[in-house]
mmCIF file of N, CA and C in Angstrom:
data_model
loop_
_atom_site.group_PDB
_atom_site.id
_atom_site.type_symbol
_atom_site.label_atom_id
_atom_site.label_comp_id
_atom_site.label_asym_id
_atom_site.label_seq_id
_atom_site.Cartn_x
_atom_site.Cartn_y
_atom_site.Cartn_z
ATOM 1 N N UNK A 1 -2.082 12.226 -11.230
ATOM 2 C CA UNK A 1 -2.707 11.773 -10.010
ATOM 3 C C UNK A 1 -1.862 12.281 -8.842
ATOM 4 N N UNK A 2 -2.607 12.725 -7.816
ATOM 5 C CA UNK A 2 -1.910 13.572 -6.369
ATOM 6 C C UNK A 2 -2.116 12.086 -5.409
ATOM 7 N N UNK A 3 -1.028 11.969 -5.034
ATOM 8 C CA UNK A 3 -0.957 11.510 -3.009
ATOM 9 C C UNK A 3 -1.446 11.844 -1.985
ATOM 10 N N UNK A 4 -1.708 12.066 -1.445
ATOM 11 C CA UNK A 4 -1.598 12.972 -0.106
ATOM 12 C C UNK A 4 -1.008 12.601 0.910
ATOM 13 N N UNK A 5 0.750 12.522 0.889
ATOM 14 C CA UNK A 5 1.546 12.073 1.821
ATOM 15 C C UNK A 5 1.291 12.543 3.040
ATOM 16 N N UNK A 6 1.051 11.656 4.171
ATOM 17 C CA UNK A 6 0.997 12.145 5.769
ATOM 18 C C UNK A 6 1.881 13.190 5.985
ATOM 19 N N UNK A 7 3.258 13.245 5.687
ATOM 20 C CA UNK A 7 4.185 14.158 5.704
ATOM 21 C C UNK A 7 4.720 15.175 4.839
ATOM 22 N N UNK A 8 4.007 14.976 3.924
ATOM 23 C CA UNK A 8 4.770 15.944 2.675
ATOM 24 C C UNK A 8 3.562 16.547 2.373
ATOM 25 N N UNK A 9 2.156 16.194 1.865
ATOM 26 C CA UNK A 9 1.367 16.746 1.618
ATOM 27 C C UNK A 9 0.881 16.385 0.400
ATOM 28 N N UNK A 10 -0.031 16.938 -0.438
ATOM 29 C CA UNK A 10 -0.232 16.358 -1.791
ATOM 30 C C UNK A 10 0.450 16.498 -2.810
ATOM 31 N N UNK A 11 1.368 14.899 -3.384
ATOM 32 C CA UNK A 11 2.531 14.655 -4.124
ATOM 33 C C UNK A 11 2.037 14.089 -5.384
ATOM 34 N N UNK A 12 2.628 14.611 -6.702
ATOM 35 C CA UNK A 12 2.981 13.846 -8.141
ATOM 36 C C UNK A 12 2.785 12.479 -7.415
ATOM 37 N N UNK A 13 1.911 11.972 -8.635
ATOM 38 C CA UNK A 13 2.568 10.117 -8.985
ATOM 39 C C UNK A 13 3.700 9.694 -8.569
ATOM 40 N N UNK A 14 4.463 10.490 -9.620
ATOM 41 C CA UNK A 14 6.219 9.927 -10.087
ATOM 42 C C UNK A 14 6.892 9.829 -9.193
ATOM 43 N N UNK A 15 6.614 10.336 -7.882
ATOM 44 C CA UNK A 15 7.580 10.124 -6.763
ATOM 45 C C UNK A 15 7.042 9.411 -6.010
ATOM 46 N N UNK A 16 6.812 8.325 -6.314
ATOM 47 C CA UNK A 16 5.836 7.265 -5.789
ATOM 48 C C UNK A 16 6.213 5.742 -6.629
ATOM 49 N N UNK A 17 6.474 4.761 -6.059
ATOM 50 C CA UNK A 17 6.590 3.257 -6.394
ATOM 51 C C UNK A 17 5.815 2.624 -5.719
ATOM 52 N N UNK A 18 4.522 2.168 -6.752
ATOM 53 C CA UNK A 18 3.387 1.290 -5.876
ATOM 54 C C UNK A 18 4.285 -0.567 -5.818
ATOM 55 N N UNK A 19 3.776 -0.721 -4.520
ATOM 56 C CA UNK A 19 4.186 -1.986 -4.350
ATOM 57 C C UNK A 19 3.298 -3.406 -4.333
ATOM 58 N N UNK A 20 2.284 -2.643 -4.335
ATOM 59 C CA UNK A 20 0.890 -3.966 -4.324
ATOM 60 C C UNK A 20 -0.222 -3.846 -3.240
ATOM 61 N N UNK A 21 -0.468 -4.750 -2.703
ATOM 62 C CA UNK A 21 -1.884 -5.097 -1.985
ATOM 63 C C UNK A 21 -1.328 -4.812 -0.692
ATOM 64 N N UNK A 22 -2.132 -3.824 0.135
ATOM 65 C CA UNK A 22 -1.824 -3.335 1.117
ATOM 66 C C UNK A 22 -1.817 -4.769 2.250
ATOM 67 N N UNK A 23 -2.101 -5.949 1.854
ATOM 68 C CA UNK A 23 -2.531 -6.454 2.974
ATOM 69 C C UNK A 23 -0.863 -6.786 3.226
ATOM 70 N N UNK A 24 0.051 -6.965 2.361
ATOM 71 C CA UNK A 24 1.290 -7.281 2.964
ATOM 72 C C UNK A 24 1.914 -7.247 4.288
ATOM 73 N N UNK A 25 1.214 -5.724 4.752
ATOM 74 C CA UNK A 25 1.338 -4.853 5.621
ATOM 75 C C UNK A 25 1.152 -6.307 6.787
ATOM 76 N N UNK A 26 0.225 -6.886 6.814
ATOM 77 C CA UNK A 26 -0.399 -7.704 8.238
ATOM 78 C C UNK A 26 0.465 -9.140 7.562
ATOM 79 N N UNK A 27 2.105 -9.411 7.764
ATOM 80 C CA UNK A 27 2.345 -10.389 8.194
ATOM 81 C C UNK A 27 2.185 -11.887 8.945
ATOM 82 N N UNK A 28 2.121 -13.316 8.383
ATOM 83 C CA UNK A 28 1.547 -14.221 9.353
ATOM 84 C C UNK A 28 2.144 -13.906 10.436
ATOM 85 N N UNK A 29 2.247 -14.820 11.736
ATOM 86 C CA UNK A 29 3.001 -14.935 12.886
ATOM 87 C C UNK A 29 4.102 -16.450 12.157
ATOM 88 N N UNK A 30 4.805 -16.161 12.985
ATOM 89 C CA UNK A 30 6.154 -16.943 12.426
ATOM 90 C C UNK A 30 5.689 -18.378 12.426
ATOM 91 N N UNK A 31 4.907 -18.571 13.488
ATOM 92 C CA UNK A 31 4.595 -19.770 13.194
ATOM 93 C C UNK A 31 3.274 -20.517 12.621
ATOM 94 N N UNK A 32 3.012 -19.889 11.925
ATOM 95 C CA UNK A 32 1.879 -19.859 10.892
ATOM 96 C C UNK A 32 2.037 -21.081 9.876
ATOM 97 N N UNK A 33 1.440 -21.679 9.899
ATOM 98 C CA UNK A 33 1.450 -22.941 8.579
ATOM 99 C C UNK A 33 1.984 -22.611 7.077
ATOM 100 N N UNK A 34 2.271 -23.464 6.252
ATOM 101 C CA UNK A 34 2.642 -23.637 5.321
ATOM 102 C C UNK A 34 1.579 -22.652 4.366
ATOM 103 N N UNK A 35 0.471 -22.846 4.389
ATOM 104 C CA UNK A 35 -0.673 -22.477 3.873
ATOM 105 C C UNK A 35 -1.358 -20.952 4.323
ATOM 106 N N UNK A 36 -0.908 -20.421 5.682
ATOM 107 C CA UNK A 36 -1.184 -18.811 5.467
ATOM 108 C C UNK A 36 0.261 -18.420 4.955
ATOM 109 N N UNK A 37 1.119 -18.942 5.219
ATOM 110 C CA UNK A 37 2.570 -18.123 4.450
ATOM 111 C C UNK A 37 2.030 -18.461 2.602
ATOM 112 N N UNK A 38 1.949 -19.255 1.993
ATOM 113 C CA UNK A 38 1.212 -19.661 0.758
ATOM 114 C C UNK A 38 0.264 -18.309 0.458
ATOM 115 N N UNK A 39 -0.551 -17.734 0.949
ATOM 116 C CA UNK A 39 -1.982 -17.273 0.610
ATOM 117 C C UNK A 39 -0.901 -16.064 0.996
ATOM 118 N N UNK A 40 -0.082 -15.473 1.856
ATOM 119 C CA UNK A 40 0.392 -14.385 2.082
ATOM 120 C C UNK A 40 1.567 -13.602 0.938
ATOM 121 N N UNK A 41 2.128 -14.908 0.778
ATOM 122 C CA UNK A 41 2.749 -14.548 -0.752
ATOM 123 C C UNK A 41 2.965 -14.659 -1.885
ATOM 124 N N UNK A 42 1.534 -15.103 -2.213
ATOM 125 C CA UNK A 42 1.621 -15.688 -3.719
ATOM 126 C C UNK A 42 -0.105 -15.228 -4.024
ATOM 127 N N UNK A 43 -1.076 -14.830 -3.202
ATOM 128 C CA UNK A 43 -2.502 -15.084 -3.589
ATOM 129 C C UNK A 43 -2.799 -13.671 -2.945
ATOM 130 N N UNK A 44 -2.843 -12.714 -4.625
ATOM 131 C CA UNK A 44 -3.581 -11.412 -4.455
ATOM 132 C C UNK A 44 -4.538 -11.542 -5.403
ATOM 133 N N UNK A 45 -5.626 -10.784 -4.761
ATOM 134 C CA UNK A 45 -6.641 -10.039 -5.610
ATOM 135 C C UNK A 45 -6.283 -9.363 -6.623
ATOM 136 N N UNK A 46 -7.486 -8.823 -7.524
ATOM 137 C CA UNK A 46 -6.626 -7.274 -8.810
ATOM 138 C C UNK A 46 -7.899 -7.002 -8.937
ATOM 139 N N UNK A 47 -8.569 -5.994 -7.703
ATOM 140 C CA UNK A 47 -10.112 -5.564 -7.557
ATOM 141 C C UNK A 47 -10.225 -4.485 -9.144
ATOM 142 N N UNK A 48 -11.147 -4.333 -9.568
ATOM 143 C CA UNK A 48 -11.748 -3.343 -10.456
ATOM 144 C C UNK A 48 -12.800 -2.902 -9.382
ATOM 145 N N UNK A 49 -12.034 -1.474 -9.080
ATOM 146 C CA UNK A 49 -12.636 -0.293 -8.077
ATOM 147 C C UNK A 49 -11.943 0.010 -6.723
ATOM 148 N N UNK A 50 -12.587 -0.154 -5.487
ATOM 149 C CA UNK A 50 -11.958 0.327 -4.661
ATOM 150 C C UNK A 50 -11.017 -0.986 -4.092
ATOM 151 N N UNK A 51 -10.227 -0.489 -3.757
ATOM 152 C CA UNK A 51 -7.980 -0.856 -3.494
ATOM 153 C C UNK A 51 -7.535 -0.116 -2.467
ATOM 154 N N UNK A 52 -7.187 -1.374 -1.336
ATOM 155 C CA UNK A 52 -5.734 -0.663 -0.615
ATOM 156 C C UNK A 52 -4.646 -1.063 -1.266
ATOM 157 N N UNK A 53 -3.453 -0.193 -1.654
ATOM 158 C CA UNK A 53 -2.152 -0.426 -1.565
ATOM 159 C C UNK A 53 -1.119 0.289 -0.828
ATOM 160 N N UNK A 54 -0.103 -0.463 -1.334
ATOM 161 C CA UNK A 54 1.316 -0.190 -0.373
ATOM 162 C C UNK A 54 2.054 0.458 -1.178
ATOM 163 N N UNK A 55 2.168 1.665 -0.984
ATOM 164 C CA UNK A 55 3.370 2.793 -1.698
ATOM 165 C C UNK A 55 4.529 3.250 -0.990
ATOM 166 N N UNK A 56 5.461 3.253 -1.820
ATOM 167 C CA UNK A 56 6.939 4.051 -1.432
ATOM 168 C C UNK A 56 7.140 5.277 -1.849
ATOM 169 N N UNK A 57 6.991 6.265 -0.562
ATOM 170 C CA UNK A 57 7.527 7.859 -0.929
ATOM 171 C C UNK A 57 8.972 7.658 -1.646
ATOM 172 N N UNK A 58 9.040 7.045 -2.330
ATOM 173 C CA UNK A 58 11.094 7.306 -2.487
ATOM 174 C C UNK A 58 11.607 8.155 -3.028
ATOM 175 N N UNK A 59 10.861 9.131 -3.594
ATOM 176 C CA UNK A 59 11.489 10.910 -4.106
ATOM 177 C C UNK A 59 10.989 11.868 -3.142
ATOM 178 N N UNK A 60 10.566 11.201 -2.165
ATOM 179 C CA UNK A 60 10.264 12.173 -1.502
ATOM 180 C C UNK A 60 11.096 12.110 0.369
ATOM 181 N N UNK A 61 10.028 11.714 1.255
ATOM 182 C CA UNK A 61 10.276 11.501 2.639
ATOM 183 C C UNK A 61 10.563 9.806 2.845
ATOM 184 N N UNK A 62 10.381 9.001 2.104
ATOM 185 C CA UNK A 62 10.091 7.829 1.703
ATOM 186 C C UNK A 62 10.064 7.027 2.875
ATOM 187 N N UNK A 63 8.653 7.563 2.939
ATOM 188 C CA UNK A 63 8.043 7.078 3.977
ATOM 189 C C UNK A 63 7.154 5.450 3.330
ATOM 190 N N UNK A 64 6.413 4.838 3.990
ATOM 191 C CA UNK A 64 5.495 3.603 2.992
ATOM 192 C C UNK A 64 4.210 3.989 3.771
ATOM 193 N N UNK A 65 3.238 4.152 2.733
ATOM 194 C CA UNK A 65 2.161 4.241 2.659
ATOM 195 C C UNK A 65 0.991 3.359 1.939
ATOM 196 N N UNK A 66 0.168 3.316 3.038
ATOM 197 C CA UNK A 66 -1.607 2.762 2.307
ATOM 198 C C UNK A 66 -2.000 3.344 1.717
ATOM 199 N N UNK A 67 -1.881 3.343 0.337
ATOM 200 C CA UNK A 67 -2.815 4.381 -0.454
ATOM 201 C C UNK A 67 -4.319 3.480 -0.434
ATOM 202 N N UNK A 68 -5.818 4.315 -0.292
ATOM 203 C CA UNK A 68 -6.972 3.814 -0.513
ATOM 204 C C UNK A 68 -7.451 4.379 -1.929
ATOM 205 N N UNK A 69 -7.400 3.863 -2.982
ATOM 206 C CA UNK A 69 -7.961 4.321 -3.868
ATOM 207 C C UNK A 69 -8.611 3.378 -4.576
ATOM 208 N N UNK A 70 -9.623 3.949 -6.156
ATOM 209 C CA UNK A 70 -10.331 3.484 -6.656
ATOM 210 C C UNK A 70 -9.364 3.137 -8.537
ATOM 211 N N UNK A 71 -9.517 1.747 -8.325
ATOM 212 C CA UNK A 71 -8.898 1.765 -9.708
ATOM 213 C C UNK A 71 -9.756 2.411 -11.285
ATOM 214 N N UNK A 72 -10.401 2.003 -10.813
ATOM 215 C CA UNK A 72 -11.431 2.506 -12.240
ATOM 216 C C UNK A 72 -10.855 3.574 -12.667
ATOM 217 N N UNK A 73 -11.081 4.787 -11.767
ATOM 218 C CA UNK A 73 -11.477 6.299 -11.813
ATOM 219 C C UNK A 73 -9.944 6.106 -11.360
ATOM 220 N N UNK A 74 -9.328 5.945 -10.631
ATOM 221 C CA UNK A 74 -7.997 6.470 -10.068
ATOM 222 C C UNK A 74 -8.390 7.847 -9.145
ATOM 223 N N UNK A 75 -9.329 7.591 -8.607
ATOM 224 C CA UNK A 75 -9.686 8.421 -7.490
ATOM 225 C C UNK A 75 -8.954 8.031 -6.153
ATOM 226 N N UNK A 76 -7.776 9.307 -5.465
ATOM 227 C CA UNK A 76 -7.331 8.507 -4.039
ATOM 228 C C UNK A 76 -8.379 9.042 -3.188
ATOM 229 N N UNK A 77 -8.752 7.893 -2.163
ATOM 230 C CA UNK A 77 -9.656 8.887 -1.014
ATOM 231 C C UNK A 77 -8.918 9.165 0.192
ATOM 232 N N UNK A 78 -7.730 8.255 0.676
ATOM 233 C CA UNK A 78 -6.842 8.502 1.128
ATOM 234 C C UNK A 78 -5.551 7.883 1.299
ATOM 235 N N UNK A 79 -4.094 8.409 2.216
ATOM 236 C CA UNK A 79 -3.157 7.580 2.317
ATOM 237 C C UNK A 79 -2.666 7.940 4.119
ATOM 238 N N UNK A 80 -2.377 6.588 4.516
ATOM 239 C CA UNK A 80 -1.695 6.674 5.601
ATOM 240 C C UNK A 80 -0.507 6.117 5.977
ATOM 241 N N UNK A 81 0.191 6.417 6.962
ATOM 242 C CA UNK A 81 1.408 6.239 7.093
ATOM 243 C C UNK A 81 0.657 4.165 7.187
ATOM 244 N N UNK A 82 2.235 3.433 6.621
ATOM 245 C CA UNK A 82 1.909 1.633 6.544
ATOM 246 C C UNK A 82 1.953 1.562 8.201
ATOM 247 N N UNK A 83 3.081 2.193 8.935
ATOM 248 C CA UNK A 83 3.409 1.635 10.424
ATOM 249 C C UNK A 83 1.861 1.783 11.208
ATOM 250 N N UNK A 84 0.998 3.207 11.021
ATOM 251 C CA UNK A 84 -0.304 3.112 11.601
ATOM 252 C C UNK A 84 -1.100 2.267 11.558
ATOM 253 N N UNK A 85 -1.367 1.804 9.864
ATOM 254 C CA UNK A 85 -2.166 0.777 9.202
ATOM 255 C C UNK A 85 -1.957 -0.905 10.091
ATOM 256 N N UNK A 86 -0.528 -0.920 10.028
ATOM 257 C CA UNK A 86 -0.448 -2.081 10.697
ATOM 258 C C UNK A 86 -0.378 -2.447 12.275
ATOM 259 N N UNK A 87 -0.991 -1.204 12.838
ATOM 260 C CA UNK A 87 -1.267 -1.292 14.170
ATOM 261 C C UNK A 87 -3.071 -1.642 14.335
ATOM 262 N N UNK A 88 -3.580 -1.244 13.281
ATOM 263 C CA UNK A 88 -4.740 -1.993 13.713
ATOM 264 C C UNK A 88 -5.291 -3.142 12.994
#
């Protein structure tokens, strides 16, 4: 399976450490209740098909990235840098 690092270009798997559910990315606000910090770190999905996650370039530019892909097929459709992702 290829990447397509924002910066490097299309990368091996192996230089890649998936980290989970992209939503990590969107942090509560600090003062957020007991119950979105709860749901923020303990309550993921495990979709069969299409998936954002959160990847680490770490053999590479190790940069962190949204990968969008499809679990089934392991089709990526794309990846973007996490800092963009979490601007909108």
């Amino acid at each position: 399976m290829l990447i397509p690092c924002p910066l490097c270009g299309p990368r091996d798997l192996r230089e890649f450490t998936p980290r989970g559910a992209a939503m990590t990315v969107h942090r509560p606000d600090e003062a957020a209740g007991p119950a979105a910090w709860h749901a923020y770190l303990h309550l993921r999905d495990n979709p069969a098909g299409p998936s954002r996650e959160l990847w680490w370039h770490g053999a590479g530019c190790g940069a962190w990235l949204v990968v969008e892909r499809d679990t089934l097929s392991h089709a990526v459709h794309r990846a973007i840098l996490a800092e963009e992702d979490a601007l909108s």
